[in-house]
Amino acid sequence: MTVLDLIGNTPLIPIRKLNPYKNVQILAKLEGFNPGGSVKDRVALSMIERAEKRGELTKDKIVLEASSGNTGIGLAMVCAVKGYRCLIAMSEAASIERRKIMQAFGAEIMLTPARLSTDGAIEAVYELYRKEPEKYFCTDQFNNPDNWKAHYYGTAMEIWEQTQGKVDCICATMGTTGTLMGIAKRMRELNPKVRIVGGEPNYGHRIQGLKNMKESYKPGIYDKSIADRIRTVNDDEAFELARELARVEGIFVGMSSGAALSLALKEASEMKSGTIVVIFPDGGERYLSTSLFQVPGEFETEKSGVLRFYNSLTRKKEPFEPISKGKVGIYSCGPTAYEHAHLGLCRRMVVADLLRRVLEHIGYKVTHVMNITDIDDKTVNGALKSGQNLKDFTEKYIKSFLEDAKTLNIKIPTHLPKASEHINEMIDISKRLIDSGMAYEKHSSVYFDISKLPSYGALTHIDTDKVIVGRTVDLDEYDKDSPLDFTLLKRISLQELKAGIGFESPWGKIRPGWHIECVAMSMKYLGEFFDIHTSGTDLMFPHHENEIAISKALNGTSLAKTWLHSELVFVDGKKMSRSAGNVVTLKDLIKKGYTGRQVRFFLLRSYYKSPIQFSFSYLEEAIRALKRLDNFTGDLISLTMERKLEDNEQIPASEQENNFIEIIKKYEHTFWEGINDDLNTPKAIGSIFQLARYFNPIILKGEISTPCLERLLSVLKEFDSVLSILNLKFPDHDDVIKVRELIQMREQARSKNDWIKADAIRDELAQMGIEILDTPHGVRWRMVTD
């Protein structure tokens, strides 16, 4: 007896609490009880054993399949028992648990782009099989009749025996459709009156394991006419029912099981009486890295909703799901240490900081890595031209960058690795690429051969036939096999050797190329596949395309699951750059009297995926807008301080209290709705202006209760924990006492028409950073901000 003998004979369990139809019995067939954890164990065993009997599968062949996870797990388990090698192609979007389970069974994994879903894995498998049919046995679950036969001989007969033939309807969701097809074919023979209902997801669905037949490749085994009815299943309904099954029924199952139950409930609503059997394909354990079972308040709150980012790799907005539960790894392209930070770089840094703050606010533990490029063509040329050694030349710009980051209130990343300190990692990567045939050495330099990577261009969909050599790829004196190949390690020049620039390698004295630097540093601190890579759109090609190429060649991944690119800063319609002669650095603006907070607000005021047109008039306009927010927060703070100093001013709740709280909640919801919709800062900041517009007159009159005032300040502090643009600094208690005394002295002077003294006191208060407001409701004060 082996573990394979345990496949099948899964239990049939009644759904009680979630079934409101008393005269209709709903029985769930729990396929998670199979030893590999899903209904696909049946299919895997059927395809392998029948192929063995036909002599199609022999020990010298590798079992090959495309899978979203469950079939791959089943095949990996069966192959482990029977002693076959197994190669599974799967989408990067599939749950991490499924991949790890397959690898635990010894399967090799080939990841395909998330944007292509399972279809990309199918294409990759068919291409492999066409090239080397003698090497592989392709189970091809989508066209293999042994798929549906597993259910014809197994699942259907079990249902018939377990219900003693008393079944009126069977519901199953559709992936490869083998379950639906096999059960339907058998039931047509046993009792044609049994209704067979299939569940198909909507276009663009997020239910792992299911397929929309029009959107994806339609399986060859699928015959729509066999089922009595095909119903559409909704993502959110499927997810919620999966959660409810765990909470209410104690049945821990996955997304497609929730979808299947939604089918059964819809059928039950149309029946007067009878019995429905619904297939629950797998257990919930393999969905823990997805959003399906996130704990409310841990990573997703009622006010924040689902966090979505536009992924440049898949070219669509996607719900954010970390690779490891509770942890997020971010890599950001940092500065090249040869010039001071201009606004384009500042924008990239501020967006990366915003992203980190949002994730930390939600509750993730974030590891943020930002590289410092201190050795490349620009830094080397700069050092040689200046006559300085490379370290001294770059250190002053690194120091400058860190000063600018502090000025912009950017959190210092967890790691700030320098390229020059990670040469060994780059040499190791180069060795691996040469050994695999993806790179070659020529005249002491090492190059990546893009002709060996069919998937090159996954990010930008670049047509390599249209690449302009010398403009978009590196063209130098090095003798590459193809102008399109990019440099991994460069043989140093005589001038560089004389200046002491260069590192020992198996191929001679070298320095690294640009693209391998980021791969080496990101992989060292975040692993070979991490959550998010941030940068600007100007680096997508060739830099990020080449990073992905290296990663694909090394381990089959796209390096990062999500690629987040901010747009550029323009001046007079041209990209801000040194070559265009229109660079404006942060230090330039600081010298002119602007502050880091003002610049940060200017940069965040625009959606990160929209270009920014810089001019001093636009910057001044942003500063005027920020001043309105400063006035609002200043009034809030002064009123709060006054209430703390005067017990009799602890204003209790009024009749309007509930209305005030609802208004705060309304704009709080709008704020987080914006932030969670791909960091839509214009919408989020707009909600703060709306909040200010509503409460300004109420605050000036003092017609707000102390608890409501405190709630308003608390919400603004929470907003600012991710934006870091508001001035919410409270003055010292003693300073407020002095301010009140001076205001009282001024009022006495005014009452005596002593305008000279009154003005002098106003000036003294201004020196303290206090603005006096003479209003119809009395004298008020607020702190003056930058």
XYZ file of N, CA and C in Angstrom, residues 174-350:
531
model
N -15.351 25.364 -12.900
C -14.668 24.996 -14.137
C -13.254 25.564 -14.209
N -12.288 24.645 -14.291
C -10.905 25.015 -14.541
C -10.482 24.338 -15.828
N -9.938 23.119 -15.678
C -9.720 22.312 -16.889
C -11.034 21.691 -17.355
N -12.034 21.723 -16.493
C -13.408 21.210 -16.705
C -13.502 19.698 -16.609
N -12.411 19.013 -16.247
C -12.439 17.562 -16.162
C -13.455 17.044 -15.158
N -13.563 17.698 -13.994
C -14.516 17.271 -12.968
C -15.936 17.322 -13.511
N -16.278 18.464 -14.112
C -17.627 18.651 -14.641
C -17.919 17.659 -15.769
N -16.957 17.491 -16.678
C -17.164 16.614 -17.829
C -17.323 15.152 -17.404
N -16.431 14.676 -16.524
C -16.467 13.281 -16.109
C -17.733 12.936 -15.359
N -18.121 13.810 -14.419
C -19.337 13.567 -13.642
C -20.560 13.603 -14.558
N -20.587 14.583 -15.474
C -21.744 14.727 -16.371
C -21.893 13.497 -17.267
N -20.800 12.997 -17.845
C -20.866 11.840 -18.734
C -21.407 10.611 -17.993
N -20.939 10.412 -16.762
C -21.390 9.236 -15.999
C -22.841 9.379 -15.571
N -23.212 10.578 -15.110
C -24.594 10.769 -14.648
C -25.602 10.660 -15.785
N -25.174 10.993 -16.990
C -26.074 10.837 -18.135
C -26.450 9.366 -18.313
N -25.534 8.486 -17.915
C -25.785 7.048 -18.012
C -26.577 6.529 -16.818
N -26.248 7.042 -15.627
C -26.894 6.550 -14.411
C -28.304 7.093 -14.233
N -28.457 8.400 -14.445
C -29.776 9.030 -14.299
C -29.767 10.362 -15.037
N -30.267 10.412 -16.260
C -30.242 11.643 -17.059
C -30.989 12.808 -16.409
N -31.810 12.516 -15.402
C -32.568 13.593 -14.754
C -31.720 14.413 -13.770
N -30.549 13.905 -13.401
C -29.678 14.652 -12.492
C -29.140 15.885 -13.230
N -29.385 17.059 -12.636
C -28.938 18.305 -13.272
C -27.448 18.523 -12.993
N -26.704 18.873 -14.038
C -25.270 19.140 -13.904
C -25.050 20.628 -14.172
N -24.510 21.331 -13.164
C -24.335 22.780 -13.259
C -22.856 23.130 -13.100
N -22.354 23.898 -14.063
C -20.958 24.337 -14.015
C -20.851 25.793 -13.601
N -19.743 26.141 -12.985
C -19.510 27.524 -12.557
C -18.320 28.125 -13.279
N -18.552 29.211 -14.006
C -17.508 29.881 -14.775
C -17.268 31.276 -14.210
N -16.014 31.662 -13.972
C -15.750 32.995 -13.414
C -15.928 34.094 -14.452
N -16.026 35.333 -13.976
C -16.135 36.497 -14.860
C -14.805 36.758 -15.558
N -14.842 37.663 -16.561
C -13.608 38.134 -17.180
C -12.742 38.803 -16.107
N -11.434 38.618 -16.203
C -10.531 39.291 -15.268
C -10.690 38.843 -13.838
N -11.161 37.620 -13.624
C -11.443 37.123 -12.273
C -10.159 36.914 -11.471
N -10.329 36.695 -10.152
C -9.199 36.480 -9.253
C -9.309 35.152 -8.513
N -10.138 34.240 -9.025
C -10.339 32.954 -8.362
C -9.319 31.968 -8.909
N -8.311 31.664 -8.131
C -7.239 30.796 -8.591
C -7.762 29.396 -8.878
N -7.330 28.840 -9.998
C -7.724 27.493 -10.379
C -8.890 27.440 -11.347
N -9.631 28.536 -11.495
C -10.772 28.558 -12.415
C -10.404 29.270 -13.709
N -11.185 29.000 -14.765
C -10.924 29.591 -16.074
C -12.220 30.133 -16.666
N -12.094 31.297 -17.261
C -13.177 31.808 -18.090
C -12.912 31.298 -19.510
N -13.873 30.597 -20.093
C -13.634 29.882 -21.340
C -13.419 30.803 -22.539
N -13.906 32.027 -22.449
C -13.713 32.954 -23.562
C -12.427 33.756 -23.390
N -12.064 33.982 -22.145
C -10.886 34.799 -21.867
C -9.598 33.985 -21.955
N -9.663 32.698 -21.613
C -8.485 31.843 -21.593
C -8.589 30.797 -22.696
N -7.510 30.016 -22.859
C -7.562 28.901 -23.793
C -8.621 27.908 -23.326
N -9.519 27.564 -24.208
C -10.589 26.631 -23.827
C -10.041 25.211 -23.864
N -10.177 24.444 -22.772
C -9.671 23.072 -22.761
C -10.317 22.230 -23.857
N -9.512 21.354 -24.437
C -10.031 20.486 -25.500
C -11.050 19.487 -25.002
N -11.015 19.152 -23.712
C -11.965 18.160 -23.173
C -13.316 18.788 -22.843
N -13.415 20.122 -22.961
C -14.647 20.816 -22.560
C -15.704 20.740 -23.656
N -16.893 20.320 -23.250
C -18.046 20.279 -24.147
C -19.212 20.942 -23.416
N -19.504 22.166 -23.796
C -20.525 22.946 -23.103
C -21.891 22.272 -23.114
N -22.177 21.503 -24.163
C -23.513 20.904 -24.301
C -23.784 19.807 -23.279
N -22.740 19.271 -22.659
C -22.935 18.175 -21.710
C -23.582 18.664 -20.416
N -23.228 19.871 -19.984
C -23.812 20.417 -18.750
C -25.213 20.948 -19.030
N -26.062 20.898 -18.022
C -27.412 21.451 -18.157
C -27.395 22.970 -18.084
N -26.420 23.486 -17.342
C -26.395 24.934 -17.141
C -25.000 25.379 -16.748
N -24.591 26.518 -17.284
C -23.333 27.151 -16.868
C -23.687 28.491 -16.232
N -23.381 28.625 -14.962
C -23.649 29.876 -14.241
C -22.343 30.653 -14.063
N -22.460 31.966 -14.028
C -21.302 32.816 -13.746
C -21.146 32.964 -12.239
N -19.905 32.862 -11.768
C -19.644 33.032 -10.337
C -18.874 34.328 -10.119
N -19.226 35.023 -9.064
C -18.637 36.323 -8.742
C -17.485 36.168 -7.741
N -16.400 36.890 -7.983
C -15.216 36.795 -7.106
C -15.548 37.053 -5.641
N -16.115 38.225 -5.376
C -16.342 38.626 -3.988
C -17.288 37.668 -3.264
N -18.306 37.202 -3.977
C -19.235 36.247 -3.373
C -18.522 34.930 -3.062
N -17.667 34.503 -3.986
C -16.906 33.266 -3.777
C -15.985 33.394 -2.566
N -15.295 34.524 -2.487
C -14.351 34.723 -1.375
C -15.082 34.771 -0.033
N -16.195 35.489 0.002
C -16.922 35.630 1.259
C -17.512 34.294 1.709
N -18.025 33.506 0.761
C -18.575 32.200 1.132
C -17.471 31.260 1.612
N -16.282 31.346 1.036
C -15.166 30.527 1.518
C -14.844 30.885 2.966
N -14.860 32.182 3.260
C -14.596 32.623 4.641
C -15.711 32.165 5.583
N -16.952 32.278 5.102
C -18.090 31.882 5.924
C -18.091 30.376 6.202
N -17.660 29.592 5.219
C -17.589 28.149 5.432
C -16.662 27.820 6.596
N -15.568 28.546 6.702
C -14.641 28.322 7.810
C -15.231 28.799 9.130
N -15.784 30.021 9.111
C -16.280 30.630 10.360
C -17.546 29.970 10.885
N -18.427 29.588 9.969
C -19.762 29.135 10.384
C -19.907 27.616 10.347
N -19.336 26.978 9.328
C -19.487 25.528 9.181
C -18.272 24.756 9.690
N -17.168 25.467 9.905
C -15.950 24.780 10.321
C -15.305 23.997 9.197
N -15.568 24.414 7.946
C -15.004 23.737 6.779
C -14.006 24.690 6.130
N -12.728 24.342 6.194
C -11.662 25.226 5.721
C -11.320 24.866 4.281
N -11.821 25.646 3.344
C -11.639 25.350 1.921
C -11.169 26.593 1.178
N -10.890 26.432 -0.118
C -10.324 27.503 -0.918
C -11.342 28.301 -1.706
N -10.797 29.168 -2.580
C -11.619 30.107 -3.354
C -12.660 29.407 -4.224
N -12.227 28.371 -4.951
C -13.141 27.722 -5.887
C -14.246 26.971 -5.159
N -14.008 26.601 -3.905
C -15.062 25.958 -3.114
C -16.141 26.973 -2.747
N -15.692 28.194 -2.420
C -16.670 29.251 -2.177
C -17.498 29.527 -3.418
N -16.830 29.499 -4.589
C -17.539 29.700 -5.859
C -18.544 28.574 -6.093
N -18.137 27.347 -5.783
C -19.027 26.196 -5.969
C -20.250 26.286 -5.070
N -20.041 26.738 -3.832
C -21.189 26.865 -2.930
C -22.159 27.934 -3.424
N -21.628 29.005 -4.012
C -22.524 30.031 -4.543
C -23.408 29.451 -5.644
N -22.861 28.547 -6.450
C -23.655 27.858 -7.474
C -24.772 27.048 -6.825
N -24.373 26.272 -5.811
C -25.335 25.388 -5.155
C -26.480 26.171 -4.516
N -26.137 27.298 -3.900
C -27.178 28.109 -3.254
C -28.138 28.702 -4.281
N -27.610 29.104 -5.433
C -28.485 29.638 -6.488
C -29.406 28.555 -7.031
N -28.877 27.344 -7.200
C -29.716 26.239 -7.655
C -30.763 25.894 -6.607
N -30.341 25.886 -5.339
C -31.277 25.548 -4.251
C -32.426 26.542 -4.177
N -32.145 27.805 -4.476
C -33.195 28.833 -4.419
C -34.285 28.609 -5.452
N -33.986 27.797 -6.481
C -34.946 27.550 -7.553
C -35.597 26.176 -7.438
N -35.238 25.436 -6.384
C -35.782 24.087 -6.198
C -36.793 24.070 -5.046
N -37.829 23.292 -5.185
C -38.799 23.118 -4.095
C -38.266 22.152 -3.054
N -37.589 21.126 -3.517
C -36.983 20.150 -2.612
C -35.957 19.341 -3.399
N -35.168 18.535 -2.677
C -34.205 17.685 -3.354
C -32.836 17.721 -2.714
N -31.868 17.127 -3.378
C -30.494 17.033 -2.872
C -29.510 17.541 -3.915
N -28.627 18.423 -3.460
C -27.567 18.959 -4.310
C -26.222 18.483 -3.761
N -25.370 18.005 -4.640
C -23.994 17.694 -4.258
C -23.093 18.744 -4.897
N -22.240 19.356 -4.096
C -21.341 20.394 -4.593
C -19.900 19.952 -4.335
N -19.063 20.109 -5.349
C -17.667 19.682 -5.238
C -16.826 20.819 -4.662
N -16.205 20.570 -3.514
C -15.239 21.500 -2.937
C -13.840 21.004 -3.322
N -13.189 21.666 -4.301
C -11.964 21.101 -4.901
C -10.761 20.964 -3.987
N -10.586 21.882 -3.033
C -9.365 21.798 -2.221
C -9.561 22.464 -0.875
N -8.538 22.347 -0.022
C -8.568 22.960 1.301
C -8.074 24.386 1.269
N -8.239 25.092 2.380
C -7.887 26.509 2.431
C -6.435 26.791 2.759
N -5.676 25.755 3.166
C -4.300 25.988 3.614
C -3.421 26.615 2.541
N -3.693 26.294 1.277
C -2.819 26.782 0.203
C -3.212 28.165 -0.293
N -4.078 28.849 0.463
C -4.476 30.216 0.107
C -4.084 31.227 1.177
N -3.243 30.810 2.112
C -2.906 31.692 3.228
C -2.038 32.875 2.804
N -1.338 32.761 1.677
C -0.525 33.888 1.211
C -1.338 34.858 0.359
N -2.608 34.516 0.105
C -3.483 35.400 -0.661
C -4.316 36.239 0.306
N -5.154 37.090 -0.241
C -5.991 37.951 0.599
C -7.222 37.226 1.128
N -7.416 35.964 0.732
C -8.652 35.260 1.077
C -8.892 35.197 2.580
N -7.845 34.890 3.337
C -8.022 34.737 4.779
C -7.257 35.781 5.584
N -7.092 36.968 5.014
C -6.491 38.047 5.795
C -7.386 38.370 6.982
N -6.741 38.645 8.096
C -7.485 38.974 9.309
C -7.830 40.459 9.293
N -9.128 40.833 9.365
C -9.482 42.259 9.389
C -8.743 42.971 10.502
N -8.164 44.130 10.170
C -7.431 44.893 11.160
C -5.947 44.576 11.164
N -5.565 43.430 10.523
C -4.141 43.092 10.480
C -3.503 43.702 9.249
N -4.016 43.349 8.080
C -3.465 43.909 6.850
C -4.541 44.597 6.025
N -5.787 44.465 6.434
C -6.862 45.082 5.674
C -7.897 45.556 6.685
N -8.189 46.842 6.718
C -9.128 47.376 7.680
C -10.372 47.865 6.980
N -11.426 48.047 7.756
C -12.678 48.491 7.179
C -12.498 49.821 6.463
N -11.681 50.693 7.043
C -11.523 52.015 6.437
C -10.548 52.000 5.270
N -9.611 51.054 5.289
C -8.593 51.101 4.239
C -8.942 50.267 3.020
N -9.752 49.230 3.189
C -10.134 48.423 2.050
C -8.970 47.629 1.504
N -9.088 47.213 0.256
C -8.070 46.384 -0.380
C -7.054 47.264 -1.092
N -5.800 47.030 -0.798
C -4.717 47.795 -1.401
C -4.433 47.266 -2.804
N -4.434 48.163 -3.782
C -4.181 47.773 -5.172
C -3.082 48.632 -5.762
N -2.239 48.003 -6.569
C -1.182 48.721 -7.278
C -1.255 48.414 -8.759
N -0.847 49.411 -9.562
C -0.696 49.149 -10.990
C 0.653 48.492 -11.192
N 0.618 47.259 -11.690
C 1.832 46.482 -11.908
C 2.292 46.690 -13.349
N 3.432 47.324 -13.523
C 3.948 47.586 -14.868
C 4.201 46.300 -15.643
N 4.460 45.213 -14.924
C 4.756 43.947 -15.581
C 3.513 43.332 -16.202
N 2.395 43.400 -15.475
C 1.153 42.810 -15.989
C 0.269 43.842 -16.687
N 0.640 45.123 -16.518
C -0.089 46.239 -17.112
C -1.542 46.302 -16.644
N -1.741 46.039 -15.375
C -3.075 46.185 -14.803
C -2.969 46.380 -13.289
N -4.059 46.909 -12.729
C -4.125 47.079 -11.276
C -4.431 45.729 -10.643
N -3.698 45.434 -9.570
C -3.856 44.146 -8.918
C -3.958 44.323 -7.405
N -4.785 43.519 -6.735
C -4.788 43.534 -5.266
C -3.418 43.105 -4.769
N -2.921 43.807 -3.772
C -1.597 43.479 -3.269
C -1.668 42.283 -2.325
N -0.876 41.268 -2.618
C -0.772 40.087 -1.769
C 0.716 39.784 -1.579
N 1.219 39.856 -0.368
C 2.657 39.645 -0.156
C 3.060 38.199 -0.392
N 4.287 38.001 -0.735
C 4.800 36.649 -0.943
C 4.850 35.903 0.390
N 5.277 36.577 1.446
C 5.323 35.983 2.784
C 4.352 36.732 3.678
N 3.514 36.005 4.376
C 2.474 36.603 5.193
C 3.055 37.588 6.208
N 2.537 38.804 6.174
C 2.917 39.808 7.156
C 4.202 40.555 6.855
N 4.910 40.155 5.787
C 6.194 40.779 5.464
C 6.204 41.256 4.016
N 6.877 42.373 3.784
C 6.985 42.909 2.426
C 8.433 43.319 2.165
N 8.944 42.911 1.020
C 10.272 43.325 0.593
C 10.162 44.302 -0.566
N 10.783 45.467 -0.420
C 10.763 46.497 -1.465
C 12.196 46.820 -1.873
N 12.419 46.874 -3.175
C 13.702 47.336 -3.686
C 13.453 48.582 -4.524
N 14.219 49.641 -4.244
C 14.070 50.898 -4.981
C 15.388 51.276 -5.644
N 15.308 51.622 -6.920
C 16.489 52.138 -7.606
C 16.867 53.472 -6.962
N 18.038 53.527 -6.388
C 18.463 54.719 -5.666
C 19.313 55.648 -6.518
N 20.086 56.503 -5.869
C 20.851 57.526 -6.595
C 22.139 56.977 -7.202
N 22.567 57.604 -8.257
C 23.920 57.389 -8.783
C 24.766 58.528 -8.248
N 25.829 58.186 -7.545
C 26.564 59.176 -6.746
C 27.544 59.982 -7.596
N 26.979 60.791 -8.507
C 27.833 61.674 -9.300
C 27.256 63.079 -9.417
N 26.052 63.312 -8.832
C 25.424 64.626 -8.867
C 24.439 64.740 -7.710
N 24.005 65.964 -7.429
C 23.013 66.190 -6.388
C 21.627 65.768 -6.903
N 20.757 65.412 -5.993
C 19.448 64.881 -6.363
C 18.574 65.952 -7.019
N 18.142 65.691 -8.255
C 17.206 66.602 -8.909
C 15.778 66.134 -8.628
N 14.788 66.887 -9.050
C 13.404 66.607 -8.675
C 12.891 65.286 -9.223
N 13.445 64.839 -10.351
C 13.032 63.540 -10.872
C 13.380 62.422 -9.917
N 14.618 62.423 -9.413
C 15.028 61.434 -8.426
C 14.253 61.622 -7.129
N 14.060 62.878 -6.725
C 13.302 63.150 -5.492
C 11.903 62.547 -5.570
N 11.292 62.651 -6.738
C 9.945 62.088 -6.875
C 9.975 60.580 -6.679
N 10.914 59.910 -7.320
C 11.044 58.459 -7.144
C 11.216 58.097 -5.681
N 12.038 58.850 -4.963
C 12.314 58.554 -3.566
C 11.084 58.793 -2.693
N 10.360 59.868 -2.969
C 9.164 60.197 -2.183
C 8.072 59.157 -2.415
